[in-house]
Coordinates of C-alpha atoms in Angstrom, one line a residue:
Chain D
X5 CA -108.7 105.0 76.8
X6 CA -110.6 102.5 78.3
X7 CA -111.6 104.8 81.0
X8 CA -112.9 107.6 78.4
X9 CA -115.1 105.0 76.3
X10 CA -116.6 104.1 79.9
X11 CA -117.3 107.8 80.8
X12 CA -118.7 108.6 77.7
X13 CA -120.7 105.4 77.4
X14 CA -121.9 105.0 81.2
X15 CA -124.3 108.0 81.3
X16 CA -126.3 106.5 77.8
X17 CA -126.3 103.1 79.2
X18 CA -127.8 105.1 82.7
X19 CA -130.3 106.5 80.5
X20 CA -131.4 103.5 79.0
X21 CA -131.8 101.9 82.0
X22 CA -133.7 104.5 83.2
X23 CA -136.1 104.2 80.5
X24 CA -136.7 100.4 81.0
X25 CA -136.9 101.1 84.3
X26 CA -139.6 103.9 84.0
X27 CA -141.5 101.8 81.1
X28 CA -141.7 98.8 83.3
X29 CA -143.2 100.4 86.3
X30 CA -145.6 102.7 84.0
X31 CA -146.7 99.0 83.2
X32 CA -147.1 97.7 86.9
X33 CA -149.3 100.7 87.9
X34 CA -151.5 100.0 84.8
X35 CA -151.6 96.4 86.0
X36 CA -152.6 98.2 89.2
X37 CA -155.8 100.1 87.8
X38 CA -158.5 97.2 88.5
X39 CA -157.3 97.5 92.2
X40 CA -157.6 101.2 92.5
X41 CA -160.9 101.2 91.2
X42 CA -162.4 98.9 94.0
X43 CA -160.5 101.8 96.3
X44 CA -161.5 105.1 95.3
X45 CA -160.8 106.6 98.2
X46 CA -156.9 106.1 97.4
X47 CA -157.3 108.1 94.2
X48 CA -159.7 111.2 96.3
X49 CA -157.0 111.6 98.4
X50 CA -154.3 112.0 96.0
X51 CA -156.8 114.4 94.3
X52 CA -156.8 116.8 97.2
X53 CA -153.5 116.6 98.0
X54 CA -151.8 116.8 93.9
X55 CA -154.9 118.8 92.6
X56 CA -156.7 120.4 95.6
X57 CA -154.0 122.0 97.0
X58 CA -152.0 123.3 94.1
X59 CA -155.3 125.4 93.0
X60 CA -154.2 128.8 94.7
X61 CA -150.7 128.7 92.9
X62 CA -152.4 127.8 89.9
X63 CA -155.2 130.3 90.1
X64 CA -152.2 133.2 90.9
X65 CA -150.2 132.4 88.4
X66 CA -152.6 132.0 85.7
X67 CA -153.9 135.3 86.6
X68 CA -150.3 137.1 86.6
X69 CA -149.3 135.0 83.2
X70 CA -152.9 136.6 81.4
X71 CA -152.0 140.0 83.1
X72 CA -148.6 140.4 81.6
X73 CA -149.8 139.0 78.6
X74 CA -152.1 141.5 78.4
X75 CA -150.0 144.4 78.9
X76 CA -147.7 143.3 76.7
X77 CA -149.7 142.7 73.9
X78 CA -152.2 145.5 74.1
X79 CA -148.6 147.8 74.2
X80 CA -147.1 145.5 71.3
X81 CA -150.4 145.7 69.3
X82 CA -150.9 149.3 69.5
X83 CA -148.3 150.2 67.5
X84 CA -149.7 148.1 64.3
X85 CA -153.3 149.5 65.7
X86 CA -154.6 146.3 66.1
X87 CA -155.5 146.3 69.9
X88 CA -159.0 144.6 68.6
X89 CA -157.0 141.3 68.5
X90 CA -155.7 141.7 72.1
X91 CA -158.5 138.8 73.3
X92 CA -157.5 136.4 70.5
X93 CA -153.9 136.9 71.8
X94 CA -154.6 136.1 75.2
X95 CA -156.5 133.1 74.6
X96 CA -154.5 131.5 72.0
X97 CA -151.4 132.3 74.0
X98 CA -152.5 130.4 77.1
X99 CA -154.8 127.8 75.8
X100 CA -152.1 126.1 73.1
X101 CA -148.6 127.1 74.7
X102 CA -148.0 128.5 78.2
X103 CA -151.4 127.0 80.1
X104 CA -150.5 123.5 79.7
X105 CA -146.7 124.2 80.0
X106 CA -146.6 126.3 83.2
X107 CA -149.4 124.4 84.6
X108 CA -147.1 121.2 84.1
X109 CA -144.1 122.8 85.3
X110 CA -145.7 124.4 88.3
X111 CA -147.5 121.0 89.1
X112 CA -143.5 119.3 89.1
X113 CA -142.6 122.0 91.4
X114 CA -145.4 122.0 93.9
X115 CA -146.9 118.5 94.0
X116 CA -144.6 116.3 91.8
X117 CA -141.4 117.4 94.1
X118 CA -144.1 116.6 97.5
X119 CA -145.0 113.2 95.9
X120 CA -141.4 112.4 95.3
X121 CA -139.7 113.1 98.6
X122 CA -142.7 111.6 99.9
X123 CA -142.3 108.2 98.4
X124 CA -138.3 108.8 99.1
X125 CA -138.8 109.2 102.9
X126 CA -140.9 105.9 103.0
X127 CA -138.7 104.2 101.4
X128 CA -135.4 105.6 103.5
X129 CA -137.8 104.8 107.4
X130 CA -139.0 101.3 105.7
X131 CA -142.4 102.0 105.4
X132 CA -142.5 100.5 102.0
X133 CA -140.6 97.6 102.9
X134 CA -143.2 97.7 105.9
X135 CA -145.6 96.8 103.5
X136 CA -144.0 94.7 101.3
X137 CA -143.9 92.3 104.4
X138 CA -147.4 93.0 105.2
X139 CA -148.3 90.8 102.0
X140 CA -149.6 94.7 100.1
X141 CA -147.4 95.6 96.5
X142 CA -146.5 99.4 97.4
X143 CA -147.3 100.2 93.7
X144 CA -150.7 99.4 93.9
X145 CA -151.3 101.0 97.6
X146 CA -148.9 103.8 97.4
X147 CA -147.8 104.5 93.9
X148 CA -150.6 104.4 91.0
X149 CA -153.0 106.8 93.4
X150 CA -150.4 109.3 93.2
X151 CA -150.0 108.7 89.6
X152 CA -153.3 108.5 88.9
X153 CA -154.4 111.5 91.2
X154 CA -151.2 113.7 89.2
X155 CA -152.5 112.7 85.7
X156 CA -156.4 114.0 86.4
X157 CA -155.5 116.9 88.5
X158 CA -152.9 118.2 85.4
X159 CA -156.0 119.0 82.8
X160 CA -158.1 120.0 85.5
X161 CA -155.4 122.4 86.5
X162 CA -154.4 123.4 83.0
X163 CA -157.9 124.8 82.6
X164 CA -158.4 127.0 85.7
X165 CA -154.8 128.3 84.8
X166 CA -156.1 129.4 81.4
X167 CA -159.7 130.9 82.6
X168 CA -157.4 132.9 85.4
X169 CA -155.0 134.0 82.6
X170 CA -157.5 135.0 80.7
X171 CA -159.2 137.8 83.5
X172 CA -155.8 138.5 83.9
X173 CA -155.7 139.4 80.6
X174 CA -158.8 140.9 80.4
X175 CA -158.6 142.8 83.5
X176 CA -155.6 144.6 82.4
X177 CA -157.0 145.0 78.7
X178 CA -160.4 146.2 79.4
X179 CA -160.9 147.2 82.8
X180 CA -157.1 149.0 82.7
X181 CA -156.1 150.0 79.6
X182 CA -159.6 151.1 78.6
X183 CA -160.5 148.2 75.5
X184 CA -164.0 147.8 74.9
X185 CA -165.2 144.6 76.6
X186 CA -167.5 143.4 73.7
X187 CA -164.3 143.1 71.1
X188 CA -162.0 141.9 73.6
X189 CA -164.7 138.7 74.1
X190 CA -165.7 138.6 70.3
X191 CA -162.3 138.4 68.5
X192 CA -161.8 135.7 71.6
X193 CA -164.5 133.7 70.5
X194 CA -164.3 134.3 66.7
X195 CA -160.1 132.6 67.2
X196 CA -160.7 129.9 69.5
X197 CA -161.8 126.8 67.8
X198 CA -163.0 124.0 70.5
X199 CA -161.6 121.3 68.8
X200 CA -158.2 122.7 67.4
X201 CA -157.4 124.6 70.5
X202 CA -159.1 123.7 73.8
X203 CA -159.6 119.9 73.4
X204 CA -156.0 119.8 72.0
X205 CA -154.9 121.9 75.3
X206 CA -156.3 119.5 77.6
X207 CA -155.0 116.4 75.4
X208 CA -151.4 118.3 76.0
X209 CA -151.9 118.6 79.5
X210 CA -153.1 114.9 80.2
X211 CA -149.8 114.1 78.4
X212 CA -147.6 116.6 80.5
X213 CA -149.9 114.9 83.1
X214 CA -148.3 111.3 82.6
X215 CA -145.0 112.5 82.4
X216 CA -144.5 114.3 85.2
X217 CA -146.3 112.1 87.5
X218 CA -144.1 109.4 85.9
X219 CA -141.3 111.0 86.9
X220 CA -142.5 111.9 89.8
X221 CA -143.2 108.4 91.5
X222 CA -140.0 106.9 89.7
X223 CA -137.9 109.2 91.0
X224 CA -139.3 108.6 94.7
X225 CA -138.5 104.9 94.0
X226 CA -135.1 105.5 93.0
X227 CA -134.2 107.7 95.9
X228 CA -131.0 106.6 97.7
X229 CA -132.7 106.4 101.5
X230 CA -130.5 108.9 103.0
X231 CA -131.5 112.8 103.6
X232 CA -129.2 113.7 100.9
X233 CA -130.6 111.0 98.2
X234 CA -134.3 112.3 98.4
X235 CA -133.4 116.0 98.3
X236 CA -131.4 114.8 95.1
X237 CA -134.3 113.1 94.0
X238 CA -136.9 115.8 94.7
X239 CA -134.4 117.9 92.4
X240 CA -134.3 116.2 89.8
X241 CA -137.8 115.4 89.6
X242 CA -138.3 119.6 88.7
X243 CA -135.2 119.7 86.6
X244 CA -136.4 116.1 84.6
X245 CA -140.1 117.3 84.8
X246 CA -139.5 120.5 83.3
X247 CA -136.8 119.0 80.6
X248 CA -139.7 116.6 79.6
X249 CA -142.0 119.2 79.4
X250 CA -141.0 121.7 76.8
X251 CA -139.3 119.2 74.6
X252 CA -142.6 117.3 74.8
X253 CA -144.3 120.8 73.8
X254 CA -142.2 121.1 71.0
X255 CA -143.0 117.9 69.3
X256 CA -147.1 118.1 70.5
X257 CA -146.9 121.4 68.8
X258 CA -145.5 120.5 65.5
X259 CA -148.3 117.5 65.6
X260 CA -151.4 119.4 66.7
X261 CA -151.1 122.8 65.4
Chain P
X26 CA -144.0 67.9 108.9
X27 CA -140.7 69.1 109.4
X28 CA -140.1 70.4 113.4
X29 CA -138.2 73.6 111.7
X30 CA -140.9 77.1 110.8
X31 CA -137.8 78.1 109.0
X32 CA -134.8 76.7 107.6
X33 CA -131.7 77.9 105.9
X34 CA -129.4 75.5 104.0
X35 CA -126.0 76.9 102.8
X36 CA -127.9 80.2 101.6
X37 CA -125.3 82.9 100.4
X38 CA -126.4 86.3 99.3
X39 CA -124.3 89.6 97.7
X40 CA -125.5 92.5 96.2
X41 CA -122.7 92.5 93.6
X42 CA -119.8 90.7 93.1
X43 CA -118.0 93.1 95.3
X44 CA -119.7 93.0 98.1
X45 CA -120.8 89.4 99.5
X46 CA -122.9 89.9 102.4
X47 CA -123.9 86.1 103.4
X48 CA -121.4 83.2 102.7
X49 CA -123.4 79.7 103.5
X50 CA -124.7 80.2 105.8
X51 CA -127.5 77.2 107.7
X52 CA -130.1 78.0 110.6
X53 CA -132.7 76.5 112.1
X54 CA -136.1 78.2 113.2
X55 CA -137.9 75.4 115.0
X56 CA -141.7 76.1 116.0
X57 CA -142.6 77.8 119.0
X58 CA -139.1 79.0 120.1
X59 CA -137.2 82.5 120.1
X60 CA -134.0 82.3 118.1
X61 CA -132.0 85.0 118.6
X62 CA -129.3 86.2 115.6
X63 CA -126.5 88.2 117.3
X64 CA -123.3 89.8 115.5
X65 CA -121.4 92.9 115.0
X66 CA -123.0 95.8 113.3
X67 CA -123.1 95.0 109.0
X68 CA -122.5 91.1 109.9
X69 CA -125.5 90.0 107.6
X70 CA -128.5 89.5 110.5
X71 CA -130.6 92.1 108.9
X72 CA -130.2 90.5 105.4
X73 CA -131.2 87.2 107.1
X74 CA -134.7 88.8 107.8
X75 CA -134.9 90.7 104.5
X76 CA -134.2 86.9 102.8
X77 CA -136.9 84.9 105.2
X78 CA -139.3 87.6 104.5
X79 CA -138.6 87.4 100.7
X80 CA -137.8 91.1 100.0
X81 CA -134.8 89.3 98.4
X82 CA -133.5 86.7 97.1
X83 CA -130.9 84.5 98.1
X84 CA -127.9 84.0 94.9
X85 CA -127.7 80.1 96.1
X86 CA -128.9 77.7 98.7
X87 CA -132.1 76.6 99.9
X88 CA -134.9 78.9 102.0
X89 CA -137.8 76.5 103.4
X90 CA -140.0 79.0 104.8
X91 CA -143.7 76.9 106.2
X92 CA -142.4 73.8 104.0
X93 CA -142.7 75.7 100.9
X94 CA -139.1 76.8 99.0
X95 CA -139.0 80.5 99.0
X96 CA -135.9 80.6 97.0
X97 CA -138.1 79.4 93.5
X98 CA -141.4 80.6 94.8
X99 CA -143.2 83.0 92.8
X100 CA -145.0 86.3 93.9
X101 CA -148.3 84.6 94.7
X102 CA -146.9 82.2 96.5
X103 CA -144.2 84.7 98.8
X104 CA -147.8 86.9 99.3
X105 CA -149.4 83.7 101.1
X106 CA -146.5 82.9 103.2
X107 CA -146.3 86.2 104.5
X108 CA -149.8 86.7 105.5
X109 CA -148.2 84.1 108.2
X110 CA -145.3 86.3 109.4
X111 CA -145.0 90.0 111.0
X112 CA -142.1 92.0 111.3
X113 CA -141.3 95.0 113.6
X114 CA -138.5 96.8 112.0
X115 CA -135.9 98.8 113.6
X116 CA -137.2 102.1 114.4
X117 CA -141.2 101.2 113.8
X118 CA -142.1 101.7 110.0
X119 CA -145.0 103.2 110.9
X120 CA -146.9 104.8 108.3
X121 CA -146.8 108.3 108.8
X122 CA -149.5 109.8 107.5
X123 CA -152.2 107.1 109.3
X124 CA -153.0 107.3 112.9
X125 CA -152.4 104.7 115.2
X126 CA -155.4 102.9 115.1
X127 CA -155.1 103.1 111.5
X128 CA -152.1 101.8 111.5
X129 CA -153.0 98.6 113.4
X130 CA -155.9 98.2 111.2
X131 CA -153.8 98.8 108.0
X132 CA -153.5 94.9 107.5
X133 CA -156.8 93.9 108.2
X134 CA -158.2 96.1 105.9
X135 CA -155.9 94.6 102.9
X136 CA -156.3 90.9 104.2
X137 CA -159.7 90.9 105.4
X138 CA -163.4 92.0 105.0
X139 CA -164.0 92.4 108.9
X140 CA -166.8 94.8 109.5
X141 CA -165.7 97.8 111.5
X142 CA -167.0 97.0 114.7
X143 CA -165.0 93.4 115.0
X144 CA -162.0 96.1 113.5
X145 CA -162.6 98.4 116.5
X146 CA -162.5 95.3 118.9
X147 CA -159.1 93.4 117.2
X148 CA -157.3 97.0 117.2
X149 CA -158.7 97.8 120.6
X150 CA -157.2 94.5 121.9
X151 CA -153.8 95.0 120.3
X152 CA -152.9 98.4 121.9
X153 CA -154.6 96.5 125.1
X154 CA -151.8 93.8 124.6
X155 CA -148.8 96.5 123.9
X156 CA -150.4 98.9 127.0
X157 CA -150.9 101.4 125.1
X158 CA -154.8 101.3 124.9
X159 CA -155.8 105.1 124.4
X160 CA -153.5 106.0 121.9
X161 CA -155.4 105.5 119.1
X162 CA -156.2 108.6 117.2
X163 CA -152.5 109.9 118.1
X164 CA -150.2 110.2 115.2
X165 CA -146.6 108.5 115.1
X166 CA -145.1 111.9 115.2
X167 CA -146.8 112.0 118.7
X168 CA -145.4 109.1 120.1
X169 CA -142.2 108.6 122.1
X170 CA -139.6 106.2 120.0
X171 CA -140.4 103.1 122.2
X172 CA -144.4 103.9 122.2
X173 CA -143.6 103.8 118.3
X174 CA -142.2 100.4 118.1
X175 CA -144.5 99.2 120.6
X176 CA -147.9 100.4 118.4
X177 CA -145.8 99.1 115.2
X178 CA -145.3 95.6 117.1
X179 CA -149.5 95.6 117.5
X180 CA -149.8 96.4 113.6
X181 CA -147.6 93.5 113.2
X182 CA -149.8 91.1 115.3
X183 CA -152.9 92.1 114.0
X184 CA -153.2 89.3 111.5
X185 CA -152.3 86.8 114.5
X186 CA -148.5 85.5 112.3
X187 CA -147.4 82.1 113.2
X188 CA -143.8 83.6 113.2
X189 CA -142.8 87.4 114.0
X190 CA -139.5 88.5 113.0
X191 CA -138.1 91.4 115.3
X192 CA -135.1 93.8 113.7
X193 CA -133.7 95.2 116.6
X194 CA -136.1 96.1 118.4
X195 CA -133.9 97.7 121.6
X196 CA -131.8 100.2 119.8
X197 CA -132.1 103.5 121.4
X198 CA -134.3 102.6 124.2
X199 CA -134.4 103.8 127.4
X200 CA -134.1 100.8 130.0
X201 CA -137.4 100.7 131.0
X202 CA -139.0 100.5 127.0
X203 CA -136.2 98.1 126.3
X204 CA -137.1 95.8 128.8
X205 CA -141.0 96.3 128.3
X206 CA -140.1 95.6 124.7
X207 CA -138.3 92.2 125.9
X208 CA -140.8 91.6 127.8
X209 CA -143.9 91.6 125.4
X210 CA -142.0 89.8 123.1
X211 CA -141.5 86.8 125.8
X212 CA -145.5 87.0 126.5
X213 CA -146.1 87.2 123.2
X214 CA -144.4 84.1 122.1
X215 CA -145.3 82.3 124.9
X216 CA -149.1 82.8 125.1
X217 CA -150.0 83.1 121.4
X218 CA -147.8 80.0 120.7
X219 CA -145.6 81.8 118.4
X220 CA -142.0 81.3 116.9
X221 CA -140.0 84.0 117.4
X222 CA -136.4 85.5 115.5
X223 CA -134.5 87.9 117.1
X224 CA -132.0 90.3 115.7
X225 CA -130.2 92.0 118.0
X226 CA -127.0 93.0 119.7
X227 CA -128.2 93.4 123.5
X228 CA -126.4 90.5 124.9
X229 CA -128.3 90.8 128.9
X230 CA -131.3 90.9 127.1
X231 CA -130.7 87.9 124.7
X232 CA -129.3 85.3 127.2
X233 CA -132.5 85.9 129.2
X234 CA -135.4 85.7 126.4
X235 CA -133.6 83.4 123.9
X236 CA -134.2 79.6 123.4
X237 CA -131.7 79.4 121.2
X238 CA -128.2 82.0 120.0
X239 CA -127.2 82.1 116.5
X240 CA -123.5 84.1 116.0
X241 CA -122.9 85.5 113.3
X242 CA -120.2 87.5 112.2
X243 CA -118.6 88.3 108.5
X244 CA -121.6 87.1 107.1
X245 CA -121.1 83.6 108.3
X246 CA -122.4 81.9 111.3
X247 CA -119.4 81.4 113.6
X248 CA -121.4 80.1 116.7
X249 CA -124.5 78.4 117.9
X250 CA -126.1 77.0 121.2
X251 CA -128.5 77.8 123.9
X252 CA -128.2 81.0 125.9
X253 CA -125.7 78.9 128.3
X254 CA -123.4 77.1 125.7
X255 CA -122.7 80.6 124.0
X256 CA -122.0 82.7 127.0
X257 CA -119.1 79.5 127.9
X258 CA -118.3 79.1 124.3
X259 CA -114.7 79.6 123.8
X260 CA -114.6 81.6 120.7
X261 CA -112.4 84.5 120.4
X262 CA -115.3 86.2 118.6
X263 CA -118.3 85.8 120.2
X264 CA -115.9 86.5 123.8
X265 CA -114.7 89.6 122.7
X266 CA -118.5 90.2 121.3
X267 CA -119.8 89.1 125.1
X268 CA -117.7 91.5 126.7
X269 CA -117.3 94.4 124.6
X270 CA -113.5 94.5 124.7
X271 CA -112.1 96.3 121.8
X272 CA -109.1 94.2 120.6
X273 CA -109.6 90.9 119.4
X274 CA -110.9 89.3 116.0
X275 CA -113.5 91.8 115.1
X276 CA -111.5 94.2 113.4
X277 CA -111.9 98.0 114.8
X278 CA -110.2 99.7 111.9
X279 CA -111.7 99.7 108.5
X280 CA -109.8 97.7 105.8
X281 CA -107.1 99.4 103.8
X282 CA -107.8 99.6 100.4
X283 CA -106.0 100.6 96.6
X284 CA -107.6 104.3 96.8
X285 CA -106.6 104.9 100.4
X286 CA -102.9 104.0 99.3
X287 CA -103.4 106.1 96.2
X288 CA -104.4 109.2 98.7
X289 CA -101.2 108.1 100.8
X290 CA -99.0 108.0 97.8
X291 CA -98.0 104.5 98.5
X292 CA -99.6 103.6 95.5
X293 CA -100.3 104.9 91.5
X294 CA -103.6 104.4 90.1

């Protein structure tokens, strides 16, 4: 008996501590901010490497997203003879839902996994430990650039997902399927509101942003320092990242729209 | 001012209650000499380290690291005193994604606001001291694993530390590294008027370097003396240790325990 309450109660109690644990070192790389600022250079790098370099997966699958999108609306919308609305569609499709989701969730895969075993195989050859000697906090030096660099790049990202998917969209609207270019851009810009939907979009994204960089870094800290504890890690920083994600979407949803 | 660098006063350390790692243990670091900490593999030498260094703390005793009490010192504090110490860690540490020379520079940019020519000189005449001048742009995934250690034991003399703390820094070296390593950490002491701790289990190596042998095994110190009173000590421990023989008081065979009997049948859970 005493064993069951224990398995039932040992993964909440995990999760808690998790949570303190999280919330505690979201607080430390605040604390870290006036340091990072003196060392720009930290953040640029982290830029390139979470932002920079995630662009061409980004760009692709933006396009492919606004493509399908496309064809399936401009097939779906047909039917009702309503293909005028196929730009509206697009946009209001990728701008408030799947741009700042997939972005997020492609981000985790690409960059928030590379940030995580990253941290995980410092900390398994005792380079952070290295530096804890040296007399420099690994949180300010390694950790809050990363952070930092994940929660700009997300937005950033976010946006040239949903300007690909939309020429995706377009592309296979217009220039395939034969709709005239001037609705397709019109309805677009009658539906989009820049408040409502694009600054919203970006607010999701910088959220999604936090989170999965959060996760990110803590998961790299919590790595066991063995091959098989940071491929664990690196797992479940897609699998937490992506959890986080669309129940986070959920609730910005019912808030913002 | 006290004659000891370091000093350890009944200090006992354990992760959790199950596992104790240090049981009061005392040492003495005194200024200017190489202390060597020998033991078994998993005896407690690399926690010494860890605790001198303050990456953790010790559950009870006393830590006197440069006449300041570690054990109750708070983060500013444990930053000062370790501006004063370097470590070379087992396999190097080195950052990976820095060159060498950035590296060796890596603490001078936190601690200091040097200009980049005296940086260029400092690095310059750390890889001179290590003989490995040249090597500067390479990248640790360039270097051979005794070049590694040896551009890691530079970074860790850049600041100049009154005490640097070596974690076995022969394992998996040819003869030749191993004994360039022992050598340069001889010089080293000796010309920049350093104290030295040495973890280790190369015995040859030891007994000709060493001022002064702490033994440890268990997580307790079971033996101390000079070089000379160690290799005649007449411990069954440190003798078997000395001479590699495989029967005696360190135990070979790992413990038996409840859920190896339960495996075995001997025993229900």
């Amino acid at each position: 008996m005493k064993n069951l309450i224990q398995s039932i109660g040992r993964p909440f109690s995990s999760f808690i501590l998790m949570l303190g644990e999280t919330s505690m070192l979201l607080g430390k790389i605040i604390l870290s901010i006036p340091y990072i600022l003196k060392r720009p250079q930290l953040i640029i790098k982290e830029l390139f490497f979470s932002g920079v370099l995630s662009i061409v997966i980004i760009a692709v699958s933006g396009w492919f997203v606004g493509m399908v999108l496309g064809l399936q609306g401009y097939n779906t919308l047909q039917r009702f003879g309503s293909v005028s609305v196929l730009g509206s569609l697009v946009a209001l499709s990728l701008i408030r839902e799947l741009g700042p989701v997939l972005s997020a969730i492609l981000f985790a895969s690409r960059a928030g996994s590379g940030i995580t075993a990253e941290i995980g195989l410092m900390k398994a050859t005792e380079q952070l430990d290295a530096m804890n000697v040296m007399s420099v906090d690994p949180i300010k030096r390694i950790i809050a650039p990363k952070f930092i660099g994940g929660v700009i790049s997300v937005p950033i990202l976010t946006m040239l997902f949903n300007t690909c998917g939309i020429l995706g969209g377009k592309f296979v609207g217009v220039n395939l399927l034969g709709l005239d270019s001037g609705i397709f851009w019109s309805q677009m810009q009658d539906s989009v509101n820049f408040h409502a939907d694009i600054v919203n979009s970006i607010i999701k994204a910088l959220i999604f942003g936090i989170f999965v960089s959060l996760i990110s870094v803590y998961q790299g800290l919590s790595s066991k320092p063995t091959a098989e504890g940071v491929s664990s890690s690196t797992t479940k920083t897609v699998v937490h990242s992506a959890l986080a994600v669309l129940a986070l979407d959920f609730i910005l949803t019912a808030f913002m729209f | 001012m006290s004659e000891n660098i370091i000093e350890l006063k009944n200090v006992s350390f354990a992760y959790n209650e199950n596992k104790q790692i240090l049981t009061d243990i005392s040492m003495k670091i005194p200024y200017g000499k190489i202390v060597a900490i020998m033991g078994g593999s998993g005896c407690g030498k690399t926690t010494v380290l860890k605790l001198i260094s303050g990456q953790i703390k010790a559950n009870s005793g006393k830590i006197t690291a440069f006449g300041t009490d570690i054990t109750r010192a708070n983060n500013k504090t444990l930053e000062q005193i370790r501006t004063k110490l370097g470590m070379l860690f087992q396999f190097g540490a080195l950052f990976t994604d820095l060159s060498v020379y950035d590296n060796i520079a890596f603490p001078l940019n936190e601690h200091t606001k040097l200009n980049k020519t005296l940086k260029d000189i400092i690095v310059a005449m750390k890889l001179e001291s290590v003989g490995l001048s040249g090597t500067q742009e390479l990248f640790p995934s360039e270097l051979s694993g005794g070049m590694a250690r040896r551009i890691a034991l530079a970074r860790a003399m850049a600041l100049d530390p009154e005490l640097m703390m070596y974690d076995e820094p022969f394992t998996g070296l040819d003869p030749i590294s191993l004994n360039t390593i022992a050598m340069l950490i001889k010089k080293l002491n000796d010309n920049l008027k350093q104290t030295t701790i040495l973890v280790t289990h190369d015995i040859p190596i030891t007994m000709k370097i060493a001022d002064y042998i702490y033994f440890m095994s268990n997580g307790k110190v079971i033996a101390e003396g000079t070089p000379k009173e160690i290799s005649v000590t007449e411990n069954k421990s440190v003798q078997q240790f000395i001479n590699g023989e495989v029967n005696g008081p360190f135990a070979y065979k790992y413990n038996s325990n409840k859920s190896y009997d339960y495996y075995l049948g001997r025993e229900s859970i």
